[in-house]
Amino acid sequence: MSTDRRLIYDMKRNLKYLFFAIALTAGLPACEVDRLPETAISDETFWNSESDIKQACNYLYTFLPAFNNDDVWSDDAFGLASNGISDGSRQAPATAGDFNTPYQLIRAANNIIEKAPRAQAAVGTAVIDRYVAEARFFRAWGYYLLVQKYGSVPLILKTLADNAPELQAPASSRAEIFEQLYQDLDFAASKLPTPTALGNADYGRISNTAALAFKARAALFEGTRSKFHNYGEPNKHLTLAVNAAQAVIDSKQHDLFGNYFNLFQMAGEGRQNRENILVRQYGVSASDRVSTHSYYRSSLENGNKNPTKSLADSYLMKDGLPITKSPLYTTPTTTLEVFKDRDTRMSDTFMKRGDPMMTTKPIFDVANLVFNKTGFMFRKFANIDDWNTQASTIDRPLIRYAEVLVTLAEAKYELNGSISDADLDLTVNRTRARGGVAKLTNALVTANDLSMRDEIRRERRVELAQEGFRYWDLIRWKTAEIELPKPVLGNYYFKTEFGTAAAVNLTPENYILVQAPSFRKFNPAKDYLWPLPINEIALNQSLKQNPGW
């Protein structure tokens, strides 16, 4: 048994109690009879030990997001067909898991916060605080997901009965929600163990640095969103982002992993990879697992998420300059030459000729345009064994140290209007070095007529590509109205490699045209917030639909 996956085995060992824990954590009665069999667990008898509270908290981890195709909402990726979010064609839904699921998580967290103290006499204050801190982290996670999409939503901080008047309460303001979110994360950061204290035995549980890193993410989001959408107190949030990110760095608990590609393979699993701050765990092998996923075969190889020309063009040349300014850049004549002298993270993120691919095609040559509509194919998490078994146990990184670094750089720049070379060396130049790219400096920016803001944003984009950040970055920067209506383009159509078997539309410059601009729109008057589900408004008439929907 691998010790760096102890949490997995704790969950497996306690599987017979899991459904009871789910019912109890959700605040539902486990049994309605007065006299229980000896083997039954009731809410009245459950909250008595550290094991009980830990099992209840285990349920919260099932809400951590699995692999998905959210990048197709942005200009980084396109699937097999157009997407209603990125092309502006969606309508307000009747129901939405994006609204209901976070509230399920919040209810479960509230239940633990309320009931864990019942075990105070048996386990002591420190143990109670530790698991209440986990619950408060997850409550903050749930509210971040809600406010990110819907803006103002009801703020519920206790479990409610079916007839509770709070169920008819109006939405709380963004400021109120973020204030509570910060309070929850501050409590979590002060009470949770460090990654070192968690060690191998509890690897995968929330650490104090996870709380700090998530606070930095949330504060950067609201700080920049309020700045560019012109509301609230941007500097307050940006200052919190700087302080939280700096605290993660100062903790000395984390560092960058040496190999970018292996960061997303089994080689990047476990405590030996100090870059991962929080992951969604799957397991260590086919026989030792909590669950599996088929992300490589079902999403990447099958074309449900393909990189765009816009993303490809954002990767720098090795000299640190964009392809439009670098003397190293020459017009490619083959698909392989697209990667010549580029940031090595591009070839780690995109499939290129010669890469290992899948059982029926061991070596990649060129993207299949029937599936990979852009003529590009993502490579992160690609693994031949996983393609064959369709049962991968590669974990999904949710918070990485690299994100903390690029967050600190952006927050400092947006707070001060400038950033020193020393701060660039502390942050984005560390991630650029891993990609084999020259340093970003103020002199480089000035000499080449670049924008420091754009270069920091570029670094964030390429470092976190294919990890679900891009759409929300466009939203908070208020650039979605500029970027999303643009045509979706793919690779240059190298006819000798792609052939003529698949019907394909091309631009006059011979790039693959995946979706024309006439089919894309973004309405800034409404699309920066998502529509509330119609049924939720019917259930709570105090809720008001977001503008324009």
Coordinates of C-alpha atoms in Angstrom, one line a residue:
M1 CA 0.0 0.0 0.0
S2 CA 1.4 3.4 -1.0
T3 CA 1.5 5.6 2.1
D4 CA 1.1 8.9 0.1
R5 CA -2.5 7.9 -0.6
R6 CA -3.6 7.2 2.9
L7 CA -6.8 9.3 2.5
I8 CA -7.9 7.0 -0.3
Y9 CA -7.5 3.9 1.8
D10 CA -9.3 5.6 4.8
M11 CA -12.2 6.2 2.5
K12 CA -12.2 2.7 1.2
R13 CA -11.9 1.2 4.6
N14 CA -14.9 3.2 5.8
L15 CA -16.9 2.5 2.7
K16 CA -19.6 0.7 4.6
Y17 CA -20.3 3.9 6.5
L18 CA -20.2 6.3 3.6
F19 CA -23.9 6.3 2.8
F20 CA -24.7 7.0 6.4
A21 CA -22.1 9.8 6.5
I22 CA -23.6 11.3 3.3
A23 CA -27.1 11.3 4.9
L24 CA -25.9 12.7 8.2
T25 CA -23.7 15.4 6.6
A26 CA -26.5 16.5 4.4
G27 CA -28.6 17.0 7.4
L28 CA -31.1 14.2 6.6
P29 CA -32.5 11.7 9.1
A30 CA -30.8 8.3 8.8
C31 CA -33.8 6.4 10.4
E32 CA -37.2 7.4 11.7
V33 CA -37.7 4.7 14.3
D34 CA -37.1 5.2 18.0
R35 CA -35.2 2.0 18.5
L36 CA -32.3 1.3 16.1
P37 CA -30.6 -2.0 15.3
E38 CA -27.1 -2.3 16.7
T39 CA -25.6 -1.9 13.3
A40 CA -27.4 1.3 12.4
I41 CA -26.1 4.8 12.7
S42 CA -28.3 7.8 13.6
D43 CA -27.6 11.5 13.7
E44 CA -27.9 11.3 17.5
T45 CA -25.2 8.7 17.9
F46 CA -22.9 9.6 15.0
W47 CA -21.0 12.8 16.2
N48 CA -19.0 11.2 19.0
S49 CA -15.4 10.7 17.7
E50 CA -12.7 12.1 15.5
S51 CA -13.4 9.2 13.1
D52 CA -17.0 10.2 12.9
I53 CA -16.2 13.8 12.1
K54 CA -13.5 12.8 9.6
Q55 CA -15.9 10.5 7.8
A56 CA -18.4 13.3 7.5
C57 CA -15.8 15.6 6.1
N58 CA -14.8 12.9 3.6
Y59 CA -18.1 13.5 1.9
L60 CA -17.2 17.1 1.2
Y61 CA -14.2 15.9 -0.9
T62 CA -16.7 14.3 -3.4
F63 CA -17.6 17.8 -4.4
L64 CA -14.2 18.7 -5.7
P65 CA -14.5 19.1 -9.5
A66 CA -13.6 16.2 -11.8
F67 CA -12.1 16.6 -15.2
N68 CA -14.3 18.6 -17.5
N69 CA -14.4 20.5 -20.8
D70 CA -15.0 24.0 -19.3
D71 CA -12.2 25.4 -21.5
V72 CA -14.5 25.3 -24.5
W73 CA -16.4 28.3 -22.9
S74 CA -13.3 30.3 -23.7
D75 CA -11.1 31.2 -26.7
D76 CA -8.6 28.5 -25.6
A77 CA -10.5 25.5 -26.8
F78 CA -13.3 24.2 -29.1
G79 CA -15.2 20.9 -29.0
L80 CA -17.0 18.8 -31.6
A81 CA -19.7 21.5 -31.9
S82 CA -20.4 25.1 -31.0
N83 CA -20.8 26.0 -27.3
G84 CA -23.7 28.1 -26.1
I85 CA -21.7 29.9 -23.5
S86 CA -18.8 31.0 -25.7
D87 CA -20.9 31.8 -28.8
G88 CA -23.7 33.6 -26.8
S89 CA -26.6 31.4 -27.8
R90 CA -27.7 30.0 -24.4
Q91 CA -31.0 30.7 -22.7
A92 CA -31.9 30.8 -19.0
P93 CA -32.3 27.2 -17.8
A94 CA -35.2 25.8 -15.8
T95 CA -32.7 24.1 -13.4
A96 CA -29.0 24.1 -13.2
G97 CA -26.5 21.9 -11.4
D98 CA -24.1 24.8 -11.3
F99 CA -26.6 26.5 -8.9
N100 CA -27.9 23.5 -6.9
T101 CA -24.7 21.5 -6.4
P102 CA -22.8 24.3 -4.6
Y103 CA -25.7 24.7 -2.2
Q104 CA -25.7 21.0 -1.5
L105 CA -22.0 21.4 -0.6
I106 CA -22.7 24.4 1.5
R107 CA -25.5 22.6 3.4
A108 CA -23.2 19.7 4.1
A109 CA -20.5 22.0 5.3
N110 CA -22.9 23.9 7.5
N111 CA -24.1 20.7 9.1
I112 CA -20.6 19.7 10.1
I113 CA -19.9 23.2 11.4
E114 CA -23.0 22.9 13.6
K115 CA -22.6 19.3 14.8
A116 CA -18.9 18.5 15.0
P117 CA -18.8 20.4 18.4
R118 CA -20.9 17.6 19.9
A119 CA -17.7 15.6 20.1
Q120 CA -15.9 18.3 22.1
A121 CA -15.6 16.4 25.3
A122 CA -14.3 13.3 23.6
V123 CA -11.8 14.8 21.1
G124 CA -10.9 18.3 22.3
T125 CA -11.0 21.8 20.8
A126 CA -8.0 21.3 18.4
V127 CA -9.6 18.3 16.6
I128 CA -13.0 20.0 16.4
D129 CA -11.3 23.2 15.0
R130 CA -9.4 21.2 12.4
Y131 CA -12.4 19.6 10.8
V132 CA -14.6 22.6 11.2
A133 CA -11.8 24.4 9.3
E134 CA -12.2 21.8 6.5
A135 CA -15.9 22.4 6.4
R136 CA -15.4 26.2 6.3
F137 CA -13.0 25.8 3.4
F138 CA -15.6 23.9 1.4
R139 CA -18.3 26.4 2.3
A140 CA -16.1 29.1 0.9
W141 CA -15.4 26.9 -2.2
G142 CA -19.2 26.6 -2.7
Y143 CA -19.9 30.3 -2.4
Y144 CA -17.0 31.2 -4.7
L145 CA -18.5 28.9 -7.4
L146 CA -21.9 30.6 -7.0
V147 CA -20.8 34.3 -6.9
Q148 CA -18.4 33.7 -9.8
K149 CA -21.2 32.7 -12.0
Y150 CA -24.4 34.3 -10.6
G151 CA -23.1 37.3 -8.7
S152 CA -25.4 38.0 -5.7
V153 CA -27.0 34.9 -4.2
P154 CA -28.5 34.0 -0.9
L155 CA -26.0 33.6 1.9
I156 CA -27.0 30.7 4.1
L157 CA -24.8 29.9 7.1
K158 CA -26.8 27.3 8.9
T159 CA -28.8 24.2 8.0
L160 CA -32.4 25.0 7.2
A161 CA -35.7 23.2 7.7
D162 CA -38.1 22.9 4.7
N163 CA -40.2 25.7 6.1
A164 CA -37.3 28.0 7.2
P165 CA -38.0 31.7 6.3
E166 CA -34.4 32.0 5.1
L167 CA -35.4 30.0 2.1
Q168 CA -37.3 33.0 0.9
A169 CA -34.5 35.5 1.7
P170 CA -33.2 37.8 -1.1
A171 CA -29.7 37.5 -2.4
S172 CA -26.9 38.9 -0.4
S173 CA -24.5 41.4 -2.0
R174 CA -21.2 40.3 -3.5
A175 CA -19.4 42.3 -0.7
E176 CA -21.2 40.3 2.0
I177 CA -20.5 37.0 0.3
F178 CA -16.8 37.7 -0.1
E179 CA -16.5 39.0 3.4
Q180 CA -17.9 35.7 4.7
L181 CA -15.7 33.7 2.3
Y182 CA -12.6 35.5 3.6
Q183 CA -13.6 34.8 7.2
D184 CA -14.0 31.1 6.4
L185 CA -10.7 30.9 4.7
D186 CA -8.9 32.8 7.4
F187 CA -10.3 30.4 10.0
A188 CA -9.2 27.5 7.8
A189 CA -5.7 28.8 7.3
S190 CA -5.3 29.3 11.1
K191 CA -6.6 25.9 12.2
L192 CA -5.6 23.5 9.4
P193 CA -2.3 21.6 9.4
T194 CA 0.6 22.4 7.1
P195 CA 1.3 20.0 4.2
T196 CA 4.3 18.8 6.1
A197 CA 2.2 18.1 9.2
L198 CA -0.4 16.2 7.0
G199 CA 2.5 14.1 5.6
N200 CA 1.9 11.0 3.7
A201 CA -0.8 9.7 6.0
D202 CA -3.2 12.5 5.3
Y203 CA -2.0 13.6 1.9
G204 CA -5.0 15.0 -0.1
R205 CA -6.7 16.6 2.8
I206 CA -7.0 20.4 2.9
S207 CA -3.9 22.1 4.3
N208 CA -3.5 25.6 5.6
T209 CA -1.7 26.6 2.4
A210 CA -4.6 25.4 0.4
A211 CA -6.8 27.8 2.3
L212 CA -4.4 30.6 1.7
A213 CA -3.9 29.8 -2.0
F214 CA -7.7 29.6 -2.6
K215 CA -8.1 33.0 -0.8
A216 CA -5.5 34.4 -3.2
R217 CA -7.5 33.0 -6.1
A218 CA -10.8 34.4 -4.9
A219 CA -9.4 37.8 -4.0
L220 CA -7.6 38.2 -7.3
F221 CA -10.9 37.3 -9.1
E222 CA -12.9 39.9 -7.2
G223 CA -10.2 42.5 -7.1
T224 CA -9.7 42.5 -10.9
R225 CA -13.4 42.0 -11.6
S226 CA -14.4 45.0 -9.5
K227 CA -11.5 47.0 -11.0
F228 CA -12.4 46.5 -14.6
H229 CA -16.2 46.3 -14.1
N230 CA -16.0 49.5 -12.0
Y231 CA -17.6 48.6 -8.7
G232 CA -16.7 47.8 -5.1
E233 CA -13.2 48.1 -3.5
P234 CA -10.7 46.6 -5.9
N235 CA -7.6 47.5 -3.9
K236 CA -9.0 45.8 -0.8
H237 CA -9.3 42.5 -2.6
L238 CA -6.0 42.9 -4.5
T239 CA -4.2 43.6 -1.2
L240 CA -5.7 40.4 0.3
A241 CA -4.6 38.5 -2.8
V242 CA -1.0 39.7 -2.5
N243 CA -0.9 38.9 1.2
A244 CA -2.4 35.4 0.8
A245 CA -0.1 34.5 -2.1
Q246 CA 2.9 35.8 -0.3
A247 CA 2.0 33.8 2.8
V248 CA 2.0 30.6 0.7
I249 CA 5.5 31.5 -0.7
D250 CA 6.8 32.4 2.7
S251 CA 5.6 29.1 4.2
K252 CA 8.3 27.3 2.2
Q253 CA 5.9 24.3 1.9
H254 CA 5.7 24.3 -1.9
D255 CA 7.9 24.6 -4.9
L256 CA 7.6 24.0 -8.7
F257 CA 7.9 20.5 -10.0
G258 CA 10.8 19.9 -12.2
N259 CA 9.1 18.6 -15.4
Y260 CA 6.0 20.3 -16.7
F261 CA 4.7 17.4 -18.7
N262 CA 5.2 14.9 -15.9
L263 CA 3.4 17.2 -13.5
F264 CA 0.2 15.9 -15.2
Q265 CA 1.2 12.2 -15.2
M266 CA 1.6 9.6 -12.5
A267 CA 5.1 10.9 -12.0
G268 CA 3.6 14.0 -10.5
E269 CA 1.5 12.2 -8.0
G270 CA 1.7 12.4 -4.2
R271 CA 3.7 14.2 -1.6
Q272 CA 6.9 14.1 -3.6
N273 CA 5.4 16.7 -5.9
R274 CA 5.4 19.9 -3.7
E275 CA 3.7 21.9 -6.5
N276 CA 0.3 20.4 -6.0
I277 CA -1.5 22.3 -3.2
L278 CA -4.9 20.6 -3.8
V279 CA -5.9 17.8 -6.1
R280 CA -9.0 15.7 -6.8
Q281 CA -7.7 12.3 -6.0
Y282 CA -8.5 9.2 -8.0
G283 CA -6.0 6.6 -6.8
V284 CA -2.6 5.0 -7.4
S285 CA -3.4 2.0 -9.6
A286 CA -6.3 0.0 -11.0
S287 CA -6.5 -2.0 -7.8
D288 CA -6.0 0.8 -5.4
R289 CA -8.4 3.6 -6.3
V290 CA -11.4 5.6 -5.2
S291 CA -12.6 6.2 -8.7
T292 CA -11.3 6.5 -12.3
H293 CA -11.8 8.9 -15.2
S294 CA -11.4 8.6 -19.0
Y295 CA -10.5 12.2 -19.6
Y296 CA -7.8 11.4 -22.2
R297 CA -9.9 9.2 -24.4
S298 CA -13.3 10.7 -23.9
S299 CA -12.3 14.4 -24.1
L300 CA -8.9 14.9 -25.7
E301 CA -8.5 12.1 -28.3
N302 CA -12.3 12.2 -29.1
G303 CA -12.2 15.9 -29.8
N304 CA -14.4 17.3 -27.0
K305 CA -11.7 19.8 -26.1
N306 CA -9.2 21.0 -28.8
P307 CA -6.7 23.9 -28.5
T308 CA -7.2 26.9 -30.8
K309 CA -4.9 29.0 -32.8
S310 CA -5.4 31.8 -30.3
L311 CA -3.9 29.7 -27.5
A312 CA -1.1 28.4 -29.8
D313 CA -0.1 31.9 -30.8
S314 CA 0.1 33.0 -27.1
Y315 CA 3.2 30.8 -26.5
L316 CA 6.4 32.8 -26.7
M317 CA 9.6 32.1 -28.5
K318 CA 12.6 31.1 -26.4
D319 CA 13.9 34.7 -26.4
G320 CA 10.9 35.8 -24.4
L321 CA 9.2 37.6 -27.3
P322 CA 5.9 36.9 -29.1
I323 CA 5.9 35.3 -32.5
T324 CA 5.0 38.7 -34.0
K325 CA 8.2 40.3 -32.7
S326 CA 10.8 37.6 -32.3
P327 CA 13.6 37.3 -34.8
L328 CA 13.6 33.5 -34.0
Y329 CA 10.2 33.0 -35.6
T330 CA 9.9 31.7 -39.1
T331 CA 6.7 30.8 -40.9
P332 CA 6.2 27.0 -40.3
T333 CA 6.1 24.7 -43.3
T334 CA 5.1 21.6 -41.3
T335 CA 3.0 20.9 -38.2
L336 CA 6.2 20.1 -36.3
E337 CA 7.8 23.5 -37.1
V338 CA 5.0 25.2 -35.3
F339 CA 6.9 24.2 -32.1
K340 CA 10.3 25.3 -33.2
D341 CA 12.2 27.5 -30.7
R342 CA 9.0 27.9 -28.7
D343 CA 8.2 27.8 -25.0
T344 CA 8.5 24.0 -24.2
R345 CA 5.2 24.1 -22.3
M346 CA 3.6 24.3 -25.8
S347 CA 4.9 20.9 -26.8
D348 CA 4.0 19.6 -23.3
T349 CA 0.4 20.9 -23.8
F350 CA -0.1 20.2 -27.5
M351 CA 0.4 16.9 -29.3
K352 CA 3.1 17.1 -31.9
R353 CA 4.5 14.6 -34.5
G354 CA 6.5 11.9 -32.7
D355 CA 4.7 12.0 -29.3
P356 CA 3.3 8.8 -27.8
M357 CA -0.4 8.7 -28.5
M358 CA -2.6 5.6 -28.0
T359 CA -2.7 1.9 -28.3
T360 CA -4.1 1.8 -31.9
K361 CA -1.8 4.6 -33.0
P362 CA 1.3 4.5 -30.8
I363 CA 2.9 7.6 -32.3
F364 CA 1.1 10.8 -33.1
D365 CA 1.5 12.3 -36.6
V366 CA -1.2 14.8 -37.3
A367 CA -4.6 15.7 -35.7
N368 CA -7.6 13.9 -37.0
L369 CA -9.8 16.7 -38.3
V370 CA -13.0 14.6 -37.9
F371 CA -12.5 14.9 -34.1
N372 CA -9.8 17.5 -33.6
K373 CA -11.7 20.3 -35.4
T374 CA -8.9 22.8 -34.9
G375 CA -6.1 20.7 -36.3
F376 CA -4.6 20.7 -32.8
M377 CA -4.9 18.2 -30.0
F378 CA -4.3 18.7 -26.3
R379 CA -1.6 16.6 -24.7
K380 CA -1.7 17.2 -20.9
F381 CA -2.8 14.0 -19.1
A382 CA -2.3 12.0 -22.3
N383 CA -1.3 8.5 -21.4
I384 CA -1.3 5.4 -23.6
D385 CA -2.2 3.1 -20.7
D386 CA -5.1 5.3 -19.7
W387 CA -6.4 5.4 -23.3
N388 CA -6.3 1.6 -23.4
T389 CA -8.0 1.0 -20.0
Q390 CA -10.3 4.1 -20.0
A391 CA -9.8 4.0 -16.2
S392 CA -7.2 6.5 -15.3
T393 CA -6.1 7.3 -11.7
I394 CA -4.1 10.4 -12.6
D395 CA -5.2 13.1 -10.1
R396 CA -6.6 16.4 -11.3
P397 CA -4.6 19.3 -9.9
L398 CA -7.0 22.0 -8.6
I399 CA -4.6 24.4 -7.0
R400 CA -0.9 24.5 -8.0
Y401 CA 2.0 26.5 -6.6
A402 CA 2.5 27.9 -10.1
E403 CA -1.0 29.5 -9.9
V404 CA 0.1 31.2 -6.7
L405 CA 3.1 32.7 -8.4
V406 CA 1.2 34.1 -11.4
T407 CA -1.5 35.3 -9.0
L408 CA 1.0 37.3 -7.0
A409 CA 2.5 38.9 -10.1
E410 CA -0.8 40.0 -11.4
A411 CA -2.2 41.2 -8.1
K412 CA 0.9 43.3 -7.4
Y413 CA 0.8 44.8 -10.9
E414 CA -2.9 45.6 -10.7
L415 CA -2.5 47.0 -7.2
N416 CA 0.5 49.2 -7.9
G417 CA 0.4 49.8 -11.7
S418 CA 3.9 48.4 -12.0
I419 CA 6.0 45.5 -10.8
S420 CA 9.7 45.3 -10.0
D421 CA 12.2 42.9 -11.7
A422 CA 12.8 41.3 -8.3
D423 CA 9.1 40.5 -8.0
L424 CA 9.0 39.2 -11.6
D425 CA 12.0 36.9 -10.7
L426 CA 10.0 35.6 -7.6
T427 CA 6.9 34.8 -9.7
V428 CA 6.5 34.6 -13.4
N429 CA 10.2 34.2 -14.3
R430 CA 10.2 30.9 -12.3
T431 CA 7.5 29.4 -14.5
R432 CA 9.0 30.9 -17.6
A433 CA 12.3 29.2 -16.7
R434 CA 10.6 25.9 -16.6
G435 CA 9.4 26.5 -20.1
G436 CA 12.9 27.4 -21.3
V437 CA 11.8 31.1 -21.9
A438 CA 13.9 34.2 -21.3
K439 CA 13.1 36.3 -18.3
L440 CA 10.4 39.0 -18.4
T441 CA 11.9 42.3 -17.3
N442 CA 10.8 45.9 -17.4
A443 CA 13.7 46.5 -19.9
L444 CA 12.4 43.8 -22.2
V445 CA 8.9 45.2 -22.1
T446 CA 10.2 48.8 -22.9
A447 CA 12.7 47.8 -25.6
N448 CA 10.1 45.7 -27.5
D449 CA 7.0 47.9 -27.1
L450 CA 5.2 45.3 -25.0
S451 CA 2.6 45.7 -22.3
M452 CA 3.6 44.4 -18.9
R453 CA 0.0 43.6 -18.1
D454 CA -0.4 41.6 -21.3
E455 CA 2.8 39.7 -20.6
I456 CA 1.8 38.7 -17.1
R457 CA -1.6 37.7 -18.4
R458 CA 0.1 35.7 -21.2
E459 CA 2.2 33.9 -18.7
R460 CA -0.9 32.9 -16.7
R461 CA -2.6 31.7 -19.8
V462 CA 0.1 29.4 -21.0
E463 CA 1.1 28.1 -17.6
L464 CA -2.5 27.2 -16.7
A465 CA -3.7 26.2 -20.1
Q466 CA -6.2 23.4 -20.3
E467 CA -7.0 23.7 -16.6
G468 CA -10.2 25.7 -16.7
F469 CA -9.1 29.2 -15.9
R470 CA -9.3 31.1 -19.2
Y471 CA -13.0 31.8 -19.4
W472 CA -13.1 33.2 -15.9
D473 CA -10.1 35.3 -16.6
L474 CA -11.8 36.9 -19.6
I475 CA -14.9 37.5 -17.4
R476 CA -12.9 39.3 -14.7
W477 CA -10.8 41.3 -17.1
K478 CA -13.9 42.4 -19.0
T479 CA -12.3 41.3 -22.2
A480 CA -14.8 38.5 -23.0
E481 CA -16.7 41.0 -25.1
I482 CA -13.6 41.4 -27.2
E483 CA -12.2 37.9 -27.4
L484 CA -15.2 35.6 -27.6
P485 CA -16.9 37.2 -30.7
K486 CA -13.8 36.6 -32.7
P487 CA -13.7 33.7 -35.2
V488 CA -12.4 30.4 -33.8
L489 CA -9.3 29.4 -35.8
G490 CA -7.2 26.4 -35.8
N491 CA -3.8 25.3 -37.2
Y492 CA -2.5 26.3 -40.6
Y493 CA -3.8 23.8 -43.1
F494 CA -0.7 21.9 -44.1
K495 CA -2.3 20.0 -47.0
T496 CA 0.5 17.5 -47.4
E497 CA -0.1 16.4 -43.8
F498 CA -3.8 16.9 -43.2
G499 CA -4.8 15.6 -46.7
T500 CA -8.2 16.2 -48.2
A501 CA -10.4 13.5 -46.7
A502 CA -12.2 15.8 -44.2
A503 CA -14.2 18.7 -45.4
V504 CA -12.7 21.8 -43.8
N505 CA -13.3 25.5 -44.1
L506 CA -10.3 27.7 -44.5
T507 CA -9.6 31.4 -44.1
P508 CA -7.9 33.3 -47.0
E509 CA -4.6 32.9 -45.1
N510 CA -5.2 29.1 -45.1
Y511 CA -5.9 28.6 -41.4
I512 CA -8.7 26.2 -40.4
L513 CA -11.9 28.2 -39.8
V514 CA -13.8 26.3 -37.1
Q515 CA -16.5 28.9 -36.3
A516 CA -17.1 32.1 -38.2
P517 CA -17.5 35.4 -36.3
S518 CA -21.1 35.6 -37.6
F519 CA -22.0 32.7 -35.4
R520 CA -20.4 34.2 -32.3
K521 CA -21.6 37.0 -30.0
F522 CA -21.1 38.2 -26.4
N523 CA -23.6 40.7 -24.9
P524 CA -21.7 42.7 -22.3
A525 CA -25.1 43.9 -20.9
K526 CA -25.9 40.4 -19.7
D527 CA -23.3 37.7 -20.4
Y528 CA -20.9 38.7 -17.6
L529 CA -23.3 37.0 -15.2
W530 CA -25.1 33.7 -15.7
P531 CA -28.9 33.4 -15.7
L532 CA -30.4 32.2 -12.5
P533 CA -32.4 29.0 -13.0
I534 CA -36.1 29.8 -13.6
N535 CA -37.3 27.2 -11.1
E536 CA -35.2 28.8 -8.3
I537 CA -36.8 32.2 -8.9
A538 CA -40.3 30.5 -8.8
L539 CA -39.4 28.8 -5.5
N540 CA -38.0 32.0 -4.0
Q541 CA -39.8 35.1 -5.3
S542 CA -37.3 37.3 -3.5
L543 CA -34.7 36.3 -6.0
K544 CA -34.3 38.6 -9.0
Q545 CA -33.1 37.4 -12.4
N546 CA -29.8 38.8 -13.5
P547 CA -30.0 41.7 -15.9
G548 CA -30.8 40.9 -19.5
W549 CA -32.0 37.4 -18.9

